[in-house]
mmCIF file of C-alpha atoms and ligand atoms in Angstrom:
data_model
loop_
_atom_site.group_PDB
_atom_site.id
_atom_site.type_symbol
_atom_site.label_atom_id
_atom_site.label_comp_id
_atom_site.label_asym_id
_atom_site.label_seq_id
_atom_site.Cartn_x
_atom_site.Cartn_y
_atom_site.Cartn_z
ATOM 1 C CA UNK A 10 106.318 82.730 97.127
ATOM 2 C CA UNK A 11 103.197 84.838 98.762
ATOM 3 C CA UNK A 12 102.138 87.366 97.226
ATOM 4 C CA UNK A 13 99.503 89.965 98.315
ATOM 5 C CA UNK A 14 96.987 92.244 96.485
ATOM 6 C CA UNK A 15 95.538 95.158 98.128
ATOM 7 C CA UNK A 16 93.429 96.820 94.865
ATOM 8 C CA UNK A 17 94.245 100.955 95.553
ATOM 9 C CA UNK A 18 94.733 103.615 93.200
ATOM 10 C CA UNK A 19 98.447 104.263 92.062
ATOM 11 C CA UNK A 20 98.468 107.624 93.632
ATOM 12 C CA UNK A 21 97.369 106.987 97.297
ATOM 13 C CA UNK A 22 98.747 107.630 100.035
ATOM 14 C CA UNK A 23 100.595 104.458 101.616
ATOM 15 C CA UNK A 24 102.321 104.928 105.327
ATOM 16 C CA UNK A 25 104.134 101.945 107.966
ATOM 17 C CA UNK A 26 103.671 102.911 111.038
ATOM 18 C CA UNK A 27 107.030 101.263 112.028
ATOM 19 C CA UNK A 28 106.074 101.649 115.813
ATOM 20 C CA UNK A 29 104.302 104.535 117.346
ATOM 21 C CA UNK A 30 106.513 105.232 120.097
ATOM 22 C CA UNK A 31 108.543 108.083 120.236
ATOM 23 C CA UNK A 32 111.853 109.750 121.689
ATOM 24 C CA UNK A 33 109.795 112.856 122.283
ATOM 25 C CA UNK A 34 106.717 113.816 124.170
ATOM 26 C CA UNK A 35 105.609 117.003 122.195
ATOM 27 C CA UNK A 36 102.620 118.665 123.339
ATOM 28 C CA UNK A 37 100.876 118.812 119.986
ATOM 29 C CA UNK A 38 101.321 115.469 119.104
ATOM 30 C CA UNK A 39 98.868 114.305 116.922
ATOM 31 C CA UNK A 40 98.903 110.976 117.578
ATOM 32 C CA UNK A 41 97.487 111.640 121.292
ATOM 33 C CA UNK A 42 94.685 114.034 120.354
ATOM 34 C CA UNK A 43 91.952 111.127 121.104
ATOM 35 C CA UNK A 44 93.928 109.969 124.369
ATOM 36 C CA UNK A 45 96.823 107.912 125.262
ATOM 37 C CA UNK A 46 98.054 105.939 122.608
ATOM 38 C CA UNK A 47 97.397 102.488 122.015
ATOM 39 C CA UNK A 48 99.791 99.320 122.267
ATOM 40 C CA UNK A 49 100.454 97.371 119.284
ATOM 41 C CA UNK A 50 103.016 94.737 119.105
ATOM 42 C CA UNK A 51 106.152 95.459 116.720
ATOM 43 C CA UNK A 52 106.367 93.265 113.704
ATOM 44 C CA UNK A 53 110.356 92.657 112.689
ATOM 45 C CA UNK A 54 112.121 93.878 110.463
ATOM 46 C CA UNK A 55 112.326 90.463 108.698
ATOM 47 C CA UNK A 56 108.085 89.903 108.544
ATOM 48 C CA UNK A 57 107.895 93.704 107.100
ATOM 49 C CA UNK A 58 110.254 93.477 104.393
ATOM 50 C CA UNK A 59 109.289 90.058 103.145
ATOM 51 C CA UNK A 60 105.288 90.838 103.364
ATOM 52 C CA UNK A 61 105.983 94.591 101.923
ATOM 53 C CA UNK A 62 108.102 93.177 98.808
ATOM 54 C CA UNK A 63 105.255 90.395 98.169
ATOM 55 C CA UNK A 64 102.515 93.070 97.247
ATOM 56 C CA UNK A 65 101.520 93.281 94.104
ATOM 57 C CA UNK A 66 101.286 96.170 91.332
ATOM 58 C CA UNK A 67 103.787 98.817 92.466
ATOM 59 C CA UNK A 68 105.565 99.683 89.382
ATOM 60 C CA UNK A 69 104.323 100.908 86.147
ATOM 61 C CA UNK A 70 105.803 101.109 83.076
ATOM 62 C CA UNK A 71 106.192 104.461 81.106
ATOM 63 C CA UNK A 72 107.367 105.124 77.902
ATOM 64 C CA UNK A 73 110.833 105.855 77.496
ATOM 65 C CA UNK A 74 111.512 105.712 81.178
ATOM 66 C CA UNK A 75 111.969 104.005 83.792
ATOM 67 C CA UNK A 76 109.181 102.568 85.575
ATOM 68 C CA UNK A 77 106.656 104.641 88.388
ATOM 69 C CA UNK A 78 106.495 103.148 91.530
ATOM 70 C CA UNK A 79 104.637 103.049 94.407
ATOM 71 C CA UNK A 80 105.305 105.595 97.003
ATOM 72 C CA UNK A 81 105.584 104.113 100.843
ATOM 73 C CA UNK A 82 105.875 106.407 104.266
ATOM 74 C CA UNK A 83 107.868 105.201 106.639
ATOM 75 C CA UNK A 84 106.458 106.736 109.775
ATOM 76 C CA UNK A 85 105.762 106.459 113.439
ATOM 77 C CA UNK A 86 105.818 107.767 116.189
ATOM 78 C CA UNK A 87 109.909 107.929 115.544
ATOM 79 C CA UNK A 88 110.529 105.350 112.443
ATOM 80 C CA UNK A 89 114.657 104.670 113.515
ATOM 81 C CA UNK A 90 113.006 103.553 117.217
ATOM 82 C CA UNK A 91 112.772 99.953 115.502
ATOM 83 C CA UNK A 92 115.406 97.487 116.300
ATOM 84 C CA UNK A 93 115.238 96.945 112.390
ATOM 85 C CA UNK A 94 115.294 100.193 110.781
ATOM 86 C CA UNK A 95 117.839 99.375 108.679
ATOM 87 C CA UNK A 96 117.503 96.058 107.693
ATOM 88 C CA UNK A 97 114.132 97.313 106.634
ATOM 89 C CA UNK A 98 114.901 100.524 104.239
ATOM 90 C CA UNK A 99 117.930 98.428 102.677
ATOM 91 C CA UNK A 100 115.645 95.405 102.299
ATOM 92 C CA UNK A 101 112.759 96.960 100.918
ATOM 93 C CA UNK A 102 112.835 96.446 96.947
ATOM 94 C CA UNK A 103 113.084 99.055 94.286
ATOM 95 C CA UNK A 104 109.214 98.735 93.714
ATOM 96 C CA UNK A 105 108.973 100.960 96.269
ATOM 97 C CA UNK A 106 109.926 104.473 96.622
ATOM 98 C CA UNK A 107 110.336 105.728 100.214
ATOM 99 C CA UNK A 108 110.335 108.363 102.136
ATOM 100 C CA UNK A 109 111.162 108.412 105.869
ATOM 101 C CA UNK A 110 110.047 110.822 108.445
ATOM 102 C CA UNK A 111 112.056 111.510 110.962
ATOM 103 C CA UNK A 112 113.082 113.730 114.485
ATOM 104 C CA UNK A 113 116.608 113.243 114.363
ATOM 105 C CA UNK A 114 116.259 112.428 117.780
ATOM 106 C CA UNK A 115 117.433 108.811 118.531
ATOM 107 C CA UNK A 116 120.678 107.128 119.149
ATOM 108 C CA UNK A 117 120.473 105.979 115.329
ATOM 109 C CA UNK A 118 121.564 109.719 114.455
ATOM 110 C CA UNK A 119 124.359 109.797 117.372
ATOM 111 C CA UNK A 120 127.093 109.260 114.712
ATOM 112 C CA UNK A 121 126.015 110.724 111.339
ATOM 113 C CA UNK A 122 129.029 109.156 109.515
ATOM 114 C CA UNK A 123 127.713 105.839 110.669
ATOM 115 C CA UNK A 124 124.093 105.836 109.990
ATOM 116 C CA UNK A 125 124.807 106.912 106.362
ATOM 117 C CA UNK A 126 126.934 103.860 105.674
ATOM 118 C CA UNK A 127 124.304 101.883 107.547
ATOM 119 C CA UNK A 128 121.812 103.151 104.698
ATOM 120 C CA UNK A 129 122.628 100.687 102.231
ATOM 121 C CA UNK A 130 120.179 101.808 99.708
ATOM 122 C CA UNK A 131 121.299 104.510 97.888
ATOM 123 C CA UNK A 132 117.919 105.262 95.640
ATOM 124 C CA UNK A 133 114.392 105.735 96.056
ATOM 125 C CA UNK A 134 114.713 106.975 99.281
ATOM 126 C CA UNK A 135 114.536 110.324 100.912
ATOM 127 C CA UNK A 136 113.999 112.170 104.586
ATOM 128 C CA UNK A 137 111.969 114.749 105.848
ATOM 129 C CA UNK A 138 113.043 116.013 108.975
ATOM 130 C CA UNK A 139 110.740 117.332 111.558
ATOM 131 C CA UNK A 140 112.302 119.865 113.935
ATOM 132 C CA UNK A 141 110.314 119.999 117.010
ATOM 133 C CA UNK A 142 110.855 123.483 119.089
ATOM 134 C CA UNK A 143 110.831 122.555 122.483
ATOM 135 C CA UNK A 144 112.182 118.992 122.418
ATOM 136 C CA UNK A 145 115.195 118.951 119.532
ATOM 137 C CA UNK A 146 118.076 121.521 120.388
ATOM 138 C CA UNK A 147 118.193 123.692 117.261
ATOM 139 C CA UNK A 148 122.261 123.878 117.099
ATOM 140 C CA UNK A 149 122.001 119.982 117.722
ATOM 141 C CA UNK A 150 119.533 119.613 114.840
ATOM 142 C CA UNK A 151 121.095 122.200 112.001
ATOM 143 C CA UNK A 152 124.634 120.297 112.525
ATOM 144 C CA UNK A 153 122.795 116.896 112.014
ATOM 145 C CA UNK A 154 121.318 117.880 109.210
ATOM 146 C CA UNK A 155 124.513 119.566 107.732
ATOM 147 C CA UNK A 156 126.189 116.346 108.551
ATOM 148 C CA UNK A 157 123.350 114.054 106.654
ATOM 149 C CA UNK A 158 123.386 115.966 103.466
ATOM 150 C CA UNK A 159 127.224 116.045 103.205
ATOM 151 C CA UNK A 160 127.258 112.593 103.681
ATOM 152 C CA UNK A 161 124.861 111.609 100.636
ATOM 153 C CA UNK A 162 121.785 111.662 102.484
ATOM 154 C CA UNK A 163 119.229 112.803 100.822
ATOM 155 C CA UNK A 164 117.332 115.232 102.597
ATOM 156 C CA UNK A 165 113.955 116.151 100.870
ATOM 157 C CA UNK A 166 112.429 118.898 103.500
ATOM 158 C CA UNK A 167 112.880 119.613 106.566
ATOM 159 C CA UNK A 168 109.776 121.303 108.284
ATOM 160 C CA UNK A 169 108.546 122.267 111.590
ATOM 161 C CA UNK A 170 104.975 122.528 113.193
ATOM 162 C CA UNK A 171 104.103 125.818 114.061
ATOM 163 C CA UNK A 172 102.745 124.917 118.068
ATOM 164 C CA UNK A 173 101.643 126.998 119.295
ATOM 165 C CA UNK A 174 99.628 128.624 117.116
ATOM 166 C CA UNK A 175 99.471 132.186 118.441
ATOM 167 C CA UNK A 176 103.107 132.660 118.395
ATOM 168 C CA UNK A 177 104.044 132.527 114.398
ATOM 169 C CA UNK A 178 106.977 135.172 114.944
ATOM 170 C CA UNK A 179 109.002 132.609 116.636
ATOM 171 C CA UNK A 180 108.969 130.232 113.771
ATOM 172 C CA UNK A 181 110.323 133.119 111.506
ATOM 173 C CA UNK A 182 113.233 133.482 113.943
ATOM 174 C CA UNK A 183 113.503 129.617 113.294
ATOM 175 C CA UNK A 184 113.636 129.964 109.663
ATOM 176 C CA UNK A 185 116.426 132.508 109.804
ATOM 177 C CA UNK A 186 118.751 130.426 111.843
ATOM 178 C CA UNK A 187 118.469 127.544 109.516
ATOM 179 C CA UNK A 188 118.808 130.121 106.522
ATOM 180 C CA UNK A 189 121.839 131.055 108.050
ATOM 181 C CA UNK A 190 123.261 128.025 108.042
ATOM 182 C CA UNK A 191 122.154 127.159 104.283
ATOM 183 C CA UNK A 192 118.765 125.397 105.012
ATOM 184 C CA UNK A 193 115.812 126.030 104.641
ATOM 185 C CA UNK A 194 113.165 125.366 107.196
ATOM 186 C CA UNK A 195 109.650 124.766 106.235
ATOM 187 C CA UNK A 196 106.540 125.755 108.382
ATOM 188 C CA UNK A 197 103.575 123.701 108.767
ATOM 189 C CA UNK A 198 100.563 124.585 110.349
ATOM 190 C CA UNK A 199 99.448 123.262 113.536
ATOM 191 C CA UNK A 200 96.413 120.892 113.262
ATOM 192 C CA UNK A 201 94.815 120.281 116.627
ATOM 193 C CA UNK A 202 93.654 121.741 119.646
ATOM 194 C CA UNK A 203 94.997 124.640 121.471
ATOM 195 C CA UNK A 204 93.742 126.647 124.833
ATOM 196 C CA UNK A 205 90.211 124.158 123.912
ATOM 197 C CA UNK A 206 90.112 125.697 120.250
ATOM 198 C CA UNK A 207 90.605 123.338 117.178
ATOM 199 C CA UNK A 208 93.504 124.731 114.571
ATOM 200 C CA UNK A 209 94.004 126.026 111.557
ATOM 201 C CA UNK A 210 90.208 127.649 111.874
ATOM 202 C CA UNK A 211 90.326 128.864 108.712
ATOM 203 C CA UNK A 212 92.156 131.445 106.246
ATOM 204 C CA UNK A 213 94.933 130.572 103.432
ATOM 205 C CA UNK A 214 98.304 128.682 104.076
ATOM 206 C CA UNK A 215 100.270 131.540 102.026
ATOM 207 C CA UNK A 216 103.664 131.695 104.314
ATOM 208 C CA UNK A 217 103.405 127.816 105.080
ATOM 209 C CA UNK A 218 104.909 125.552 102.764
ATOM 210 C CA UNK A 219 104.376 122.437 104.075
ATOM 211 C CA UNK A 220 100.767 122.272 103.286
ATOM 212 C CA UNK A 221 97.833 120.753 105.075
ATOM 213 C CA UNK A 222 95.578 121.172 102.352
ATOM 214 C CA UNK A 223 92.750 121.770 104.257
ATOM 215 C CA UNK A 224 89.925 124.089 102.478
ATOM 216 C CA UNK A 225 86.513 123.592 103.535
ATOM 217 C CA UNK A 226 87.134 124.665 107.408
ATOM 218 C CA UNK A 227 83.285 123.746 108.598
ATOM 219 C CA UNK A 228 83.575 120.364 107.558
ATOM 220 C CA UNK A 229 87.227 119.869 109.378
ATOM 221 C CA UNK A 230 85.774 121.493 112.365
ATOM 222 C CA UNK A 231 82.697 119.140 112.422
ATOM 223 C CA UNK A 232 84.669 116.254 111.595
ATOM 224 C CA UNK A 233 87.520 116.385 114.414
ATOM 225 C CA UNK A 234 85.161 118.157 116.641
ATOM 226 C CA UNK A 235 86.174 115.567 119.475
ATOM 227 C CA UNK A 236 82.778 116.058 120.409
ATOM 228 C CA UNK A 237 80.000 113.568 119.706
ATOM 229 C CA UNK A 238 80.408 110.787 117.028
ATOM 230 C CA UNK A 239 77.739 110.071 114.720
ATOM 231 C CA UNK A 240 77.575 108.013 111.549
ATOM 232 C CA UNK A 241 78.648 109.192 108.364
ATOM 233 C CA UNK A 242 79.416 107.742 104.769
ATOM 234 C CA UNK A 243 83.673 108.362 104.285
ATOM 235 C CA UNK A 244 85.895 107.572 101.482
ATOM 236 C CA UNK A 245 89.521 107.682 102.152
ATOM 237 C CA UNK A 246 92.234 107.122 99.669
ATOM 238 C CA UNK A 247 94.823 105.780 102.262
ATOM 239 C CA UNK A 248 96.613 102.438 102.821
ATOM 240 C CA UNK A 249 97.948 102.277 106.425
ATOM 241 C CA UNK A 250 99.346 99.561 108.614
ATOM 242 C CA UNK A 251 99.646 99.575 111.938
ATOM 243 C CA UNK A 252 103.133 98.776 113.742
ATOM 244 C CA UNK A 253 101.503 94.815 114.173
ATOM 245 C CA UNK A 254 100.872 95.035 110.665
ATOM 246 C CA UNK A 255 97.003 95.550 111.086
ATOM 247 C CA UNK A 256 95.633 97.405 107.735
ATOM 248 C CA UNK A 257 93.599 100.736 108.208
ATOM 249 C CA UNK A 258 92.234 103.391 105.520
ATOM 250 C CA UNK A 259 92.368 105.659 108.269
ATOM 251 C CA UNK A 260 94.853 108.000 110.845
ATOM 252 C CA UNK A 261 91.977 108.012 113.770
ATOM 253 C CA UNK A 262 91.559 104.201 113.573
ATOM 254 C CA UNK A 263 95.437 103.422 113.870
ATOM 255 C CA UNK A 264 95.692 106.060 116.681
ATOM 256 C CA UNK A 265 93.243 104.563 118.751
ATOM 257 C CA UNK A 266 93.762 100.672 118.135
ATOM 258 C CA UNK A 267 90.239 100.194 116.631
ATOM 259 C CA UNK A 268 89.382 97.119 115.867
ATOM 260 C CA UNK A 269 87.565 98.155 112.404
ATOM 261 C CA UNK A 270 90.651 96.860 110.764
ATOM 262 C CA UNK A 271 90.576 95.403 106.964
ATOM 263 C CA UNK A 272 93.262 92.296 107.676
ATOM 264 C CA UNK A 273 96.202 92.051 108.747
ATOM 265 C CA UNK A 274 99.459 92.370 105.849
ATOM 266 C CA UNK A 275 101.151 89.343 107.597
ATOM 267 C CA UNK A 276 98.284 87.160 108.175
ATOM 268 C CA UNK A 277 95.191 87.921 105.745
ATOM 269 C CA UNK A 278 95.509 87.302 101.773
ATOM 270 C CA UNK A 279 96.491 86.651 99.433
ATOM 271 C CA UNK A 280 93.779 90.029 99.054
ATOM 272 C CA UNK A 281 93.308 92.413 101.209
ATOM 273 C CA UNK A 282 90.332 94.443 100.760
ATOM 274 C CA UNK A 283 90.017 97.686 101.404
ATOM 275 C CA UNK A 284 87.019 100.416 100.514
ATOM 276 C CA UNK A 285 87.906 102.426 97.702
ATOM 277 C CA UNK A 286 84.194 103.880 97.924
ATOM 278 C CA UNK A 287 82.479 105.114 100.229
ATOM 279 C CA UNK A 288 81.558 103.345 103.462
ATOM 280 C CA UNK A 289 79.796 103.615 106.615
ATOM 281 C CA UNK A 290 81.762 105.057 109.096
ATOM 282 C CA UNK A 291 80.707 105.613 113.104
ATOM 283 C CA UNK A 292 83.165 107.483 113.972
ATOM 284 C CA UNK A 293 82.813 111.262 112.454
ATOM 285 C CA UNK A 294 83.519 113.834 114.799
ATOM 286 C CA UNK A 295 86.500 112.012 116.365
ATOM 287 C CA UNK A 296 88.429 111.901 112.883
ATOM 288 C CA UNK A 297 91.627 112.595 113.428
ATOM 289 C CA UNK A 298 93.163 116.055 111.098
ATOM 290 C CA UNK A 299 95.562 113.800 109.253
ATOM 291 C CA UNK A 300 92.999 112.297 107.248
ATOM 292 C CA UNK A 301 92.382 115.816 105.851
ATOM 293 C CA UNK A 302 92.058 116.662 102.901
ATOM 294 C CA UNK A 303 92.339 112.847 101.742
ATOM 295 C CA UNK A 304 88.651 111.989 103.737
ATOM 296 C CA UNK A 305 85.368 112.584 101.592
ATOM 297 C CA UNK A 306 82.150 112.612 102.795
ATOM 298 C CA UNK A 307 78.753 111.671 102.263
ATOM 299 C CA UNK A 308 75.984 112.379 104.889
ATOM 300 C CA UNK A 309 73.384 109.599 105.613
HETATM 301 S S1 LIG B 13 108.256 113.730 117.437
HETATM 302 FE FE1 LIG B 13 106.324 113.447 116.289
HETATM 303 S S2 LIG B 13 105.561 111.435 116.957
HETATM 304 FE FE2 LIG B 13 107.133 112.093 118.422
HETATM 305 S S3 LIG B 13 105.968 113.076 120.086
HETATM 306 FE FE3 LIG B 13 106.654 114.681 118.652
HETATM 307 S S4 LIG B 13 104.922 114.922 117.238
HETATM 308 FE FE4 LIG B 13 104.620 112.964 118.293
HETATM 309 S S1 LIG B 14 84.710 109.370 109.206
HETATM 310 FE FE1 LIG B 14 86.606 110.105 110.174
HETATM 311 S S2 LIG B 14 87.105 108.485 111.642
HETATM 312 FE FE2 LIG B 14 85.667 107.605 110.158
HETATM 313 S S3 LIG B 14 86.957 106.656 108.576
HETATM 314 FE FE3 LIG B 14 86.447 108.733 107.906
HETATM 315 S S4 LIG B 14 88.191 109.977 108.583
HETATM 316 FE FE4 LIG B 14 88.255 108.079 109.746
#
């Protein structure tokens, strides 16, 4: 059997970019903040669950318990917009712990009853829901959501982007409604541009608890200036593969299909190497605000 190493702390962050399309064209999408998004093939379900299982080193043992494993992000663009989204959660072995994020969105959610029994796998996996004002109908959304968690689901958070960013009373109004109905709604700030000015541009994220991390405001406004690009040393503590299964360190570099790509998970091996130091990067000023705060930096 193949297996496949790709050396990377325990705790990083590891995401699947199951396919980067989407049922939803929100405005502050951050996948489209460096233009139009690119087109990568779609790997089946079959290639992703048999590559994914044959990496090495995702459980440790503890003492007295059971063993830690690795974390994985199911992602997209809308994850349940792949014709295998199911075969691929209930495939995926117990050496990995997911979590899927999701809009609640696509057919896959038109009968709630159904896509729990569909969900095989009953541990190590969770949801965080995004609600997206503007595109999701809220009364639509809450019910869902009722309906998930009374069927087993487990729903970790549900959240919502606050976009746009000069309007934060309407996301309180938000958070009542789902309070109301015996959920509770978390608010994330926005991370992009708005009216040609690059958010959050500073201050605390008391009131948001879906957290961004991001502290040293200079350095996030130099680095996803948009502006020019100039080299920099970057360290990033990310595993990410693209929907082809193409292997980044990096949000910007999926976004835009670049071709500074470490391997690919169902062709390269049996290692795939990835920098777990620094490295020269060309690209600073275009990064993209989900790297932050996982990006480190190092001028030349
Ligand atoms: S739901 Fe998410 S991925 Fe889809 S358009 Fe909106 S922000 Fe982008
Ligand atoms: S400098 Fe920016 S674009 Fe380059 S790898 Fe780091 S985060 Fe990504």
């Amino acid at each position: 059997m193949r297996t496949i190493n790709i050396p990377s702390a325990f705790n990083s962050y590891w995401g699947v970019f199951l396919t980067l399309g989407c049922n939803y064209t929100c405005p502050f999408c951050i996948q489209k903040l460096a233009g139009e998004v690119p087109h990568y093939d779609i790997a089946s379900g079959d290639k992703w669950v048999e590559a994914l299982n044959s990496i090495e080193g995702r459980a440790r043992k503890r003492f007295l318990r059971g063993n830690k494993v690795r974390k994985l992000s199911l992602i997209g663009g809308e994850p349940t917009l792949h014709p295998d989204f199911f075969d691929i959660v209930n495939g995926l072995d117990y050496n990995w712990s997911l979590t899927v994020t999701t809009n609640l969105g696509t057919k896959a959610f038109d009968d709630i009853g159904t896509f729990a029994k569909k969900v095989k796998r009953k541990k190590k996996i969770r949801f965080h829901l995004s609600f997206h004002d503007g595109c999701a109908d809220t009364d639509e959304f809450i019910a869902k959501t009722r309906d998930l968690k009374r069927a087993g689901v487990n729903v970790n958070r549900i959240f919502t982007v606050c976009y746009p960013p000069d309007e934060p009373g309407r996301f309180e109004e938000y958070q009542s409604i789902f309070k109301r109905n015996g959920l509770f709604l978390r608010k994330q700030r926005y991370n992009g541009f708005y009216k040609d000015k690059l958010y959050p541009s500073g201050g605390d994220e008391s009131g948001f608890e879906f957290k961004d991390n991001i502290t040293d405001y200079e350095e996030y406004h130099k680095g996803c200036s948009m502006k020019k690009k100039e080299p920099v040393y970057c360290k990033v503590n990310k595993i990410l593969f693209a929907p082809n299964g193409d292997v980044y360190n990096c949000h910007y570099k999926v976004y835009t299909g670049c071709q500074d790509h470490y391997g690919n998970l169902f062709s390269s091996g049996p290692t795939i190497n990835v920098p777990q130091d620094y490295f020269l990067c060309d690209d600073y000023g275009h990064c993209n605000p989900c790297d932050w705060p996982y990006a480190q930096f190092k001028e030349m």
